[in-house]
Amino acid sequence: MARLGFVLLLVATAALAGPKRSKHARARHATSRFLHPDDPADAPAVRYAALSPEACKAELTQRHIPYRDETAKGVLIPVRLTGPLHGVTFRTDVADTQRETTPWEISDCRLVLALDDFAAMLEKHDIVEVRHYSIYRVAPAGWPDDRIGAQHNGGLALDAGRFIKAD
């Protein structure tokens, strides 16, 4: 669980680093040996963070990731997963009838790419579902329309609650 939290926090931090910081500054935020053993600046999370909305959605399409576009104040590239990643469903505990509209299942596209990588690892351990508390947390009142959020306010973090195995 600690490793998961670190990896997802790293993804969110790398996404914040984005193209506005130098390669050296992004490297300091991407030091996980789990993502890339040689040069952290080349870690997938750092690459995802630098993607434009068009490039990110193109990669979702290339990977055959089921998603739909969303709107969410503070999220740069808001999307909603509409199916599993490598056989792993990421979802909240809300009723199935509410899943299509709950804001807690909106993600930034770049987080979805990292979750796809993570799901490939979980699949090897027969995990079929990750129940989480939230990904996106609605921006507070008064949030400027043009402000991009960080972590949950930007759809860039996931608080995993349970990992459910196939059996």
JSON list of C-alpha atoms in Angstrom, two decimals:
[
{"chain": "A", "resi": 1, "resn": "MET", "atom": "CA", "xyz": [0.00, 0.00, 0.00]},
{"chain": "A", "resi": 2, "resn": "ALA", "atom": "CA", "xyz": [2.86, 2.38, 0.79]},
{"chain": "A", "resi": 3, "resn": "ARG", "atom": "CA", "xyz": [4.36, 1.69, -2.61]},
{"chain": "A", "resi": 4, "resn": "LEU", "atom": "CA", "xyz": [1.04, 2.46, -4.32]},
{"chain": "A", "resi": 5, "resn": "GLY", "atom": "CA", "xyz": [0.67, 5.74, -2.46]},
{"chain": "A", "resi": 6, "resn": "PHE", "atom": "CA", "xyz": [4.21, 6.72, -3.37]},
{"chain": "A", "resi": 7, "resn": "VAL", "atom": "CA", "xyz": [3.78, 5.83, -7.05]},
{"chain": "A", "resi": 8, "resn": "LEU", "atom": "CA", "xyz": [0.49, 7.71, -7.38]},
{"chain": "A", "resi": 9, "resn": "LEU", "atom": "CA", "xyz": [1.82, 10.72, -5.47]},
{"chain": "A", "resi": 10, "resn": "LEU", "atom": "CA", "xyz": [4.86, 10.62, -7.74]},
{"chain": "A", "resi": 11, "resn": "VAL", "atom": "CA", "xyz": [2.58, 10.66, -10.78]},
{"chain": "A", "resi": 12, "resn": "ALA", "atom": "CA", "xyz": [0.73, 13.67, -9.43]},
{"chain": "A", "resi": 13, "resn": "THR", "atom": "CA", "xyz": [3.99, 15.44, -8.57]},
{"chain": "A", "resi": 14, "resn": "ALA", "atom": "CA", "xyz": [5.46, 14.70, -11.98]},
{"chain": "A", "resi": 15, "resn": "ALA", "atom": "CA", "xyz": [2.30, 15.99, -13.62]},
{"chain": "A", "resi": 16, "resn": "LEU", "atom": "CA", "xyz": [2.70, 19.22, -11.71]},
{"chain": "A", "resi": 17, "resn": "ALA", "atom": "CA", "xyz": [6.32, 19.42, -12.81]},
{"chain": "A", "resi": 18, "resn": "GLY", "atom": "CA", "xyz": [5.14, 19.35, -16.42]},
{"chain": "A", "resi": 19, "resn": "PRO", "atom": "CA", "xyz": [6.89, 21.22, -19.17]},
{"chain": "A", "resi": 20, "resn": "LYS", "atom": "CA", "xyz": [7.20, 24.44, -17.12]},
{"chain": "A", "resi": 21, "resn": "ARG", "atom": "CA", "xyz": [10.11, 23.07, -15.09]},
{"chain": "A", "resi": 22, "resn": "SER", "atom": "CA", "xyz": [13.51, 22.11, -16.39]},
{"chain": "A", "resi": 23, "resn": "LYS", "atom": "CA", "xyz": [14.44, 18.50, -16.99]},
{"chain": "A", "resi": 24, "resn": "HIS", "atom": "CA", "xyz": [16.68, 18.68, -13.90]},
{"chain": "A", "resi": 25, "resn": "ALA", "atom": "CA", "xyz": [13.84, 19.96, -11.69]},
{"chain": "A", "resi": 26, "resn": "ARG", "atom": "CA", "xyz": [11.46, 17.26, -12.95]},
{"chain": "A", "resi": 27, "resn": "ALA", "atom": "CA", "xyz": [14.10, 14.61, -12.28]},
{"chain": "A", "resi": 28, "resn": "ARG", "atom": "CA", "xyz": [14.22, 15.55, -8.60]},
{"chain": "A", "resi": 29, "resn": "HIS", "atom": "CA", "xyz": [10.51, 14.77, -8.38]},
{"chain": "A", "resi": 30, "resn": "ALA", "atom": "CA", "xyz": [10.72, 11.44, -10.19]},
{"chain": "A", "resi": 31, "resn": "THR", "atom": "CA", "xyz": [13.20, 9.41, -8.18]},
{"chain": "A", "resi": 32, "resn": "SER", "atom": "CA", "xyz": [11.27, 6.15, -7.97]},
{"chain": "A", "resi": 33, "resn": "ARG", "atom": "CA", "xyz": [13.27, 3.10, -8.92]},
{"chain": "A", "resi": 34, "resn": "PHE", "atom": "CA", "xyz": [9.90, 1.43, -9.57]},
{"chain": "A", "resi": 35, "resn": "LEU", "atom": "CA", "xyz": [9.25, 3.62, -12.61]},
{"chain": "A", "resi": 36, "resn": "HIS", "atom": "CA", "xyz": [12.65, 3.80, -14.26]},
{"chain": "A", "resi": 37, "resn": "PRO", "atom": "CA", "xyz": [15.90, 2.35, -12.92]},
{"chain": "A", "resi": 38, "resn": "ASP", "atom": "CA", "xyz": [18.41, 4.47, -14.85]},
{"chain": "A", "resi": 39, "resn": "ASP", "atom": "CA", "xyz": [17.41, 8.09, -15.40]},
{"chain": "A", "resi": 40, "resn": "PRO", "atom": "CA", "xyz": [14.36, 9.29, -13.45]},
{"chain": "A", "resi": 41, "resn": "ALA", "atom": "CA", "xyz": [13.94, 12.19, -15.88]},
{"chain": "A", "resi": 42, "resn": "ASP", "atom": "CA", "xyz": [12.94, 9.59, -18.47]},
{"chain": "A", "resi": 43, "resn": "ALA", "atom": "CA", "xyz": [10.34, 7.94, -16.21]},
{"chain": "A", "resi": 44, "resn": "PRO", "atom": "CA", "xyz": [6.92, 7.42, -17.79]},
{"chain": "A", "resi": 45, "resn": "ALA", "atom": "CA", "xyz": [5.26, 9.75, -15.27]},
{"chain": "A", "resi": 46, "resn": "VAL", "atom": "CA", "xyz": [7.53, 12.60, -16.33]},
{"chain": "A", "resi": 47, "resn": "ARG", "atom": "CA", "xyz": [6.74, 11.93, -19.99]},
{"chain": "A", "resi": 48, "resn": "TYR", "atom": "CA", "xyz": [3.00, 11.81, -19.25]},
{"chain": "A", "resi": 49, "resn": "ALA", "atom": "CA", "xyz": [3.20, 15.10, -17.35]},
{"chain": "A", "resi": 50, "resn": "ALA", "atom": "CA", "xyz": [4.55, 16.87, -20.42]},
{"chain": "A", "resi": 51, "resn": "LEU", "atom": "CA", "xyz": [1.78, 15.67, -22.76]},
{"chain": "A", "resi": 52, "resn": "SER", "atom": "CA", "xyz": [-0.60, 18.14, -24.37]},
{"chain": "A", "resi": 53, "resn": "PRO", "atom": "CA", "xyz": [-4.31, 17.35, -24.13]},
{"chain": "A", "resi": 54, "resn": "GLU", "atom": "CA", "xyz": [-4.30, 16.15, -27.74]},
{"chain": "A", "resi": 55, "resn": "ALA", "atom": "CA", "xyz": [-1.24, 13.94, -27.28]},
{"chain": "A", "resi": 56, "resn": "CYS", "atom": "CA", "xyz": [-2.60, 12.46, -24.05]},
{"chain": "A", "resi": 57, "resn": "LYS", "atom": "CA", "xyz": [-5.94, 11.54, -25.60]},
{"chain": "A", "resi": 58, "resn": "ALA", "atom": "CA", "xyz": [-4.14, 10.12, -28.64]},
{"chain": "A", "resi": 59, "resn": "GLU", "atom": "CA", "xyz": [-2.19, 7.83, -26.32]},
{"chain": "A", "resi": 60, "resn": "LEU", "atom": "CA", "xyz": [-5.40, 6.74, -24.57]},
{"chain": "A", "resi": 61, "resn": "THR", "atom": "CA", "xyz": [-6.81, 5.85, -27.99]},
{"chain": "A", "resi": 62, "resn": "GLN", "atom": "CA", "xyz": [-3.62, 4.08, -29.07]},
{"chain": "A", "resi": 63, "resn": "ARG", "atom": "CA", "xyz": [-3.70, 1.96, -25.88]},
{"chain": "A", "resi": 64, "resn": "HIS", "atom": "CA", "xyz": [-7.42, 1.21, -26.40]},
{"chain": "A", "resi": 65, "resn": "ILE", "atom": "CA", "xyz": [-8.27, 2.71, -23.01]},
{"chain": "A", "resi": 66, "resn": "PRO", "atom": "CA", "xyz": [-12.03, 3.12, -22.64]},
{"chain": "A", "resi": 67, "resn": "TYR", "atom": "CA", "xyz": [-12.84, 6.72, -21.67]},
{"chain": "A", "resi": 68, "resn": "ARG", "atom": "CA", "xyz": [-15.04, 9.67, -22.36]},
{"chain": "A", "resi": 69, "resn": "ASP", "atom": "CA", "xyz": [-14.34, 13.37, -22.14]},
{"chain": "A", "resi": 70, "resn": "GLU", "atom": "CA", "xyz": [-15.58, 15.23, -19.07]},
{"chain": "A", "resi": 71, "resn": "THR", "atom": "CA", "xyz": [-15.63, 18.73, -17.69]},
{"chain": "A", "resi": 72, "resn": "ALA", "atom": "CA", "xyz": [-14.18, 19.48, -14.28]},
{"chain": "A", "resi": 73, "resn": "LYS", "atom": "CA", "xyz": [-13.00, 22.83, -12.98]},
{"chain": "A", "resi": 74, "resn": "GLY", "atom": "CA", "xyz": [-9.29, 22.67, -12.20]},
{"chain": "A", "resi": 75, "resn": "VAL", "atom": "CA", "xyz": [-8.55, 19.55, -14.27]},
{"chain": "A", "resi": 76, "resn": "LEU", "atom": "CA", "xyz": [-6.38, 20.17, -17.33]},
{"chain": "A", "resi": 77, "resn": "ILE", "atom": "CA", "xyz": [-7.48, 17.08, -19.31]},
{"chain": "A", "resi": 78, "resn": "PRO", "atom": "CA", "xyz": [-10.63, 15.69, -17.62]},
{"chain": "A", "resi": 79, "resn": "VAL", "atom": "CA", "xyz": [-11.74, 12.21, -18.63]},
{"chain": "A", "resi": 80, "resn": "ARG", "atom": "CA", "xyz": [-13.76, 9.38, -17.10]},
{"chain": "A", "resi": 81, "resn": "LEU", "atom": "CA", "xyz": [-12.80, 5.73, -17.43]},
{"chain": "A", "resi": 82, "resn": "THR", "atom": "CA", "xyz": [-15.64, 3.71, -18.94]},
{"chain": "A", "resi": 83, "resn": "GLY", "atom": "CA", "xyz": [-14.09, 0.27, -18.56]},
{"chain": "A", "resi": 84, "resn": "PRO", "atom": "CA", "xyz": [-11.25, -1.68, -17.00]},
{"chain": "A", "resi": 85, "resn": "LEU", "atom": "CA", "xyz": [-7.52, -1.24, -17.61]},
{"chain": "A", "resi": 86, "resn": "HIS", "atom": "CA", "xyz": [-5.77, -4.58, -18.14]},
{"chain": "A", "resi": 87, "resn": "GLY", "atom": "CA", "xyz": [-8.81, -6.23, -16.54]},
{"chain": "A", "resi": 88, "resn": "VAL", "atom": "CA", "xyz": [-8.65, -3.95, -13.48]},
{"chain": "A", "resi": 89, "resn": "THR", "atom": "CA", "xyz": [-11.61, -1.68, -12.71]},
{"chain": "A", "resi": 90, "resn": "PHE", "atom": "CA", "xyz": [-10.85, 1.55, -10.83]},
{"chain": "A", "resi": 91, "resn": "ARG", "atom": "CA", "xyz": [-13.97, 2.79, -9.06]},
{"chain": "A", "resi": 92, "resn": "THR", "atom": "CA", "xyz": [-15.50, 4.37, -5.98]},
{"chain": "A", "resi": 93, "resn": "ASP", "atom": "CA", "xyz": [-18.05, 2.74, -3.69]},
{"chain": "A", "resi": 94, "resn": "VAL", "atom": "CA", "xyz": [-20.90, 4.83, -5.09]},
{"chain": "A", "resi": 95, "resn": "ALA", "atom": "CA", "xyz": [-23.85, 2.90, -6.52]},
{"chain": "A", "resi": 96, "resn": "ASP", "atom": "CA", "xyz": [-23.48, 1.75, -10.11]},
{"chain": "A", "resi": 97, "resn": "THR", "atom": "CA", "xyz": [-26.33, 4.07, -11.09]},
{"chain": "A", "resi": 98, "resn": "GLN", "atom": "CA", "xyz": [-24.31, 7.08, -9.86]},
{"chain": "A", "resi": 99, "resn": "ARG", "atom": "CA", "xyz": [-20.92, 6.18, -11.33]},
{"chain": "A", "resi": 100, "resn": "GLU", "atom": "CA", "xyz": [-21.54, 7.96, -14.63]},
{"chain": "A", "resi": 101, "resn": "THR", "atom": "CA", "xyz": [-22.11, 11.28, -12.89]},
{"chain": "A", "resi": 102, "resn": "THR", "atom": "CA", "xyz": [-20.07, 11.23, -9.68]},
{"chain": "A", "resi": 103, "resn": "PRO", "atom": "CA", "xyz": [-17.21, 13.74, -9.79]},
{"chain": "A", "resi": 104, "resn": "TRP", "atom": "CA", "xyz": [-15.01, 11.39, -7.73]},
{"chain": "A", "resi": 105, "resn": "GLU", "atom": "CA", "xyz": [-14.35, 9.21, -10.79]},
{"chain": "A", "resi": 106, "resn": "ILE", "atom": "CA", "xyz": [-13.12, 12.03, -13.04]},
{"chain": "A", "resi": 107, "resn": "SER", "atom": "CA", "xyz": [-9.37, 11.85, -13.74]},
{"chain": "A", "resi": 108, "resn": "ASP", "atom": "CA", "xyz": [-6.80, 13.86, -15.56]},
{"chain": "A", "resi": 109, "resn": "CYS", "atom": "CA", "xyz": [-5.83, 11.96, -18.72]},
{"chain": "A", "resi": 110, "resn": "ARG", "atom": "CA", "xyz": [-2.21, 11.82, -17.58]},
{"chain": "A", "resi": 111, "resn": "LEU", "atom": "CA", "xyz": [-3.16, 10.00, -14.38]},
{"chain": "A", "resi": 112, "resn": "VAL", "atom": "CA", "xyz": [-5.12, 7.48, -16.44]},
{"chain": "A", "resi": 113, "resn": "LEU", "atom": "CA", "xyz": [-1.96, 6.65, -18.41]},
{"chain": "A", "resi": 114, "resn": "ALA", "atom": "CA", "xyz": [-0.11, 6.02, -15.14]},
{"chain": "A", "resi": 115, "resn": "LEU", "atom": "CA", "xyz": [-3.03, 3.94, -13.84]},
{"chain": "A", "resi": 116, "resn": "ASP", "atom": "CA", "xyz": [-2.87, 1.88, -17.04]},
{"chain": "A", "resi": 117, "resn": "ASP", "atom": "CA", "xyz": [0.78, 1.10, -16.31]},
{"chain": "A", "resi": 118, "resn": "PHE", "atom": "CA", "xyz": [-0.10, 0.30, -12.70]},
{"chain": "A", "resi": 119, "resn": "ALA", "atom": "CA", "xyz": [-3.01, -1.91, -13.76]},
{"chain": "A", "resi": 120, "resn": "ALA", "atom": "CA", "xyz": [-0.61, -4.00, -15.87]},
{"chain": "A", "resi": 121, "resn": "MET", "atom": "CA", "xyz": [1.31, -4.72, -12.65]},
{"chain": "A", "resi": 122, "resn": "LEU", "atom": "CA", "xyz": [-1.86, -5.44, -10.67]},
{"chain": "A", "resi": 123, "resn": "GLU", "atom": "CA", "xyz": [-3.10, -7.83, -13.34]},
{"chain": "A", "resi": 124, "resn": "LYS", "atom": "CA", "xyz": [-0.08, -10.06, -12.69]},
{"chain": "A", "resi": 125, "resn": "HIS", "atom": "CA", "xyz": [-1.27, -10.39, -9.08]},
{"chain": "A", "resi": 126, "resn": "ASP", "atom": "CA", "xyz": [-4.88, -11.27, -10.01]},
{"chain": "A", "resi": 127, "resn": "ILE", "atom": "CA", "xyz": [-6.23, -7.90, -8.86]},
{"chain": "A", "resi": 128, "resn": "VAL", "atom": "CA", "xyz": [-9.47, -7.18, -10.74]},
{"chain": "A", "resi": 129, "resn": "GLU", "atom": "CA", "xyz": [-10.70, -4.07, -8.93]},
{"chain": "A", "resi": 130, "resn": "VAL", "atom": "CA", "xyz": [-9.30, -1.09, -7.07]},
{"chain": "A", "resi": 131, "resn": "ARG", "atom": "CA", "xyz": [-11.85, 0.69, -4.89]},
{"chain": "A", "resi": 132, "resn": "HIS", "atom": "CA", "xyz": [-10.86, 4.26, -4.18]},
{"chain": "A", "resi": 133, "resn": "TYR", "atom": "CA", "xyz": [-12.24, 7.13, -2.16]},
{"chain": "A", "resi": 134, "resn": "SER", "atom": "CA", "xyz": [-11.75, 9.72, -4.88]},
{"chain": "A", "resi": 135, "resn": "ILE", "atom": "CA", "xyz": [-9.57, 10.91, -7.69]},
{"chain": "A", "resi": 136, "resn": "TYR", "atom": "CA", "xyz": [-11.02, 14.36, -8.36]},
{"chain": "A", "resi": 137, "resn": "ARG", "atom": "CA", "xyz": [-12.27, 16.57, -5.59]},
{"chain": "A", "resi": 138, "resn": "VAL", "atom": "CA", "xyz": [-14.51, 19.40, -6.71]},
{"chain": "A", "resi": 139, "resn": "ALA", "atom": "CA", "xyz": [-12.83, 22.78, -6.71]},
{"chain": "A", "resi": 140, "resn": "PRO", "atom": "CA", "xyz": [-13.90, 24.97, -3.78]},
{"chain": "A", "resi": 141, "resn": "ALA", "atom": "CA", "xyz": [-16.18, 27.96, -4.22]},
{"chain": "A", "resi": 142, "resn": "GLY", "atom": "CA", "xyz": [-14.39, 30.91, -5.76]},
{"chain": "A", "resi": 143, "resn": "TRP", "atom": "CA", "xyz": [-11.89, 28.74, -7.68]},
{"chain": "A", "resi": 144, "resn": "PRO", "atom": "CA", "xyz": [-10.83, 30.74, -10.79]},
{"chain": "A", "resi": 145, "resn": "ASP", "atom": "CA", "xyz": [-12.00, 29.20, -14.07]},
{"chain": "A", "resi": 146, "resn": "ASP", "atom": "CA", "xyz": [-8.48, 29.27, -15.53]},
{"chain": "A", "resi": 147, "resn": "ARG", "atom": "CA", "xyz": [-6.66, 27.77, -12.52]},
{"chain": "A", "resi": 148, "resn": "ILE", "atom": "CA", "xyz": [-5.39, 24.21, -12.93]},
{"chain": "A", "resi": 149, "resn": "GLY", "atom": "CA", "xyz": [-5.42, 22.23, -9.70]},
{"chain": "A", "resi": 150, "resn": "ALA", "atom": "CA", "xyz": [-2.83, 20.00, -8.09]},
{"chain": "A", "resi": 151, "resn": "GLN", "atom": "CA", "xyz": [-3.28, 16.50, -6.70]},
{"chain": "A", "resi": 152, "resn": "HIS", "atom": "CA", "xyz": [-7.02, 15.84, -6.16]},
{"chain": "A", "resi": 153, "resn": "ASN", "atom": "CA", "xyz": [-8.12, 19.32, -7.28]},
{"chain": "A", "resi": 154, "resn": "GLY", "atom": "CA", "xyz": [-6.47, 18.54, -10.62]},
{"chain": "A", "resi": 155, "resn": "GLY", "atom": "CA", "xyz": [-7.65, 14.92, -10.92]},
{"chain": "A", "resi": 156, "resn": "LEU", "atom": "CA", "xyz": [-4.04, 13.83, -10.43]},
{"chain": "A", "resi": 157, "resn": "ALA", "atom": "CA", "xyz": [-4.22, 11.67, -7.30]},
{"chain": "A", "resi": 158, "resn": "LEU", "atom": "CA", "xyz": [-5.99, 8.50, -6.24]},
{"chain": "A", "resi": 159, "resn": "ASP", "atom": "CA", "xyz": [-6.70, 7.37, -2.67]},
{"chain": "A", "resi": 160, "resn": "ALA", "atom": "CA", "xyz": [-6.92, 3.58, -2.97]},
{"chain": "A", "resi": 161, "resn": "GLY", "atom": "CA", "xyz": [-9.01, 1.90, -0.29]},
{"chain": "A", "resi": 162, "resn": "ARG", "atom": "CA", "xyz": [-9.15, -1.77, -1.35]},
{"chain": "A", "resi": 163, "resn": "PHE", "atom": "CA", "xyz": [-7.52, -4.09, -3.83]},
{"chain": "A", "resi": 164, "resn": "ILE", "atom": "CA", "xyz": [-9.89, -6.89, -4.82]},
{"chain": "A", "resi": 165, "resn": "LYS", "atom": "CA", "xyz": [-8.53, -10.15, -6.20]},
{"chain": "A", "resi": 166, "resn": "ALA", "atom": "CA", "xyz": [-10.27, -12.34, -8.74]},
{"chain": "A", "resi": 167, "resn": "ASP", "atom": "CA", "xyz": [-10.98, -15.00, -6.11]}
]
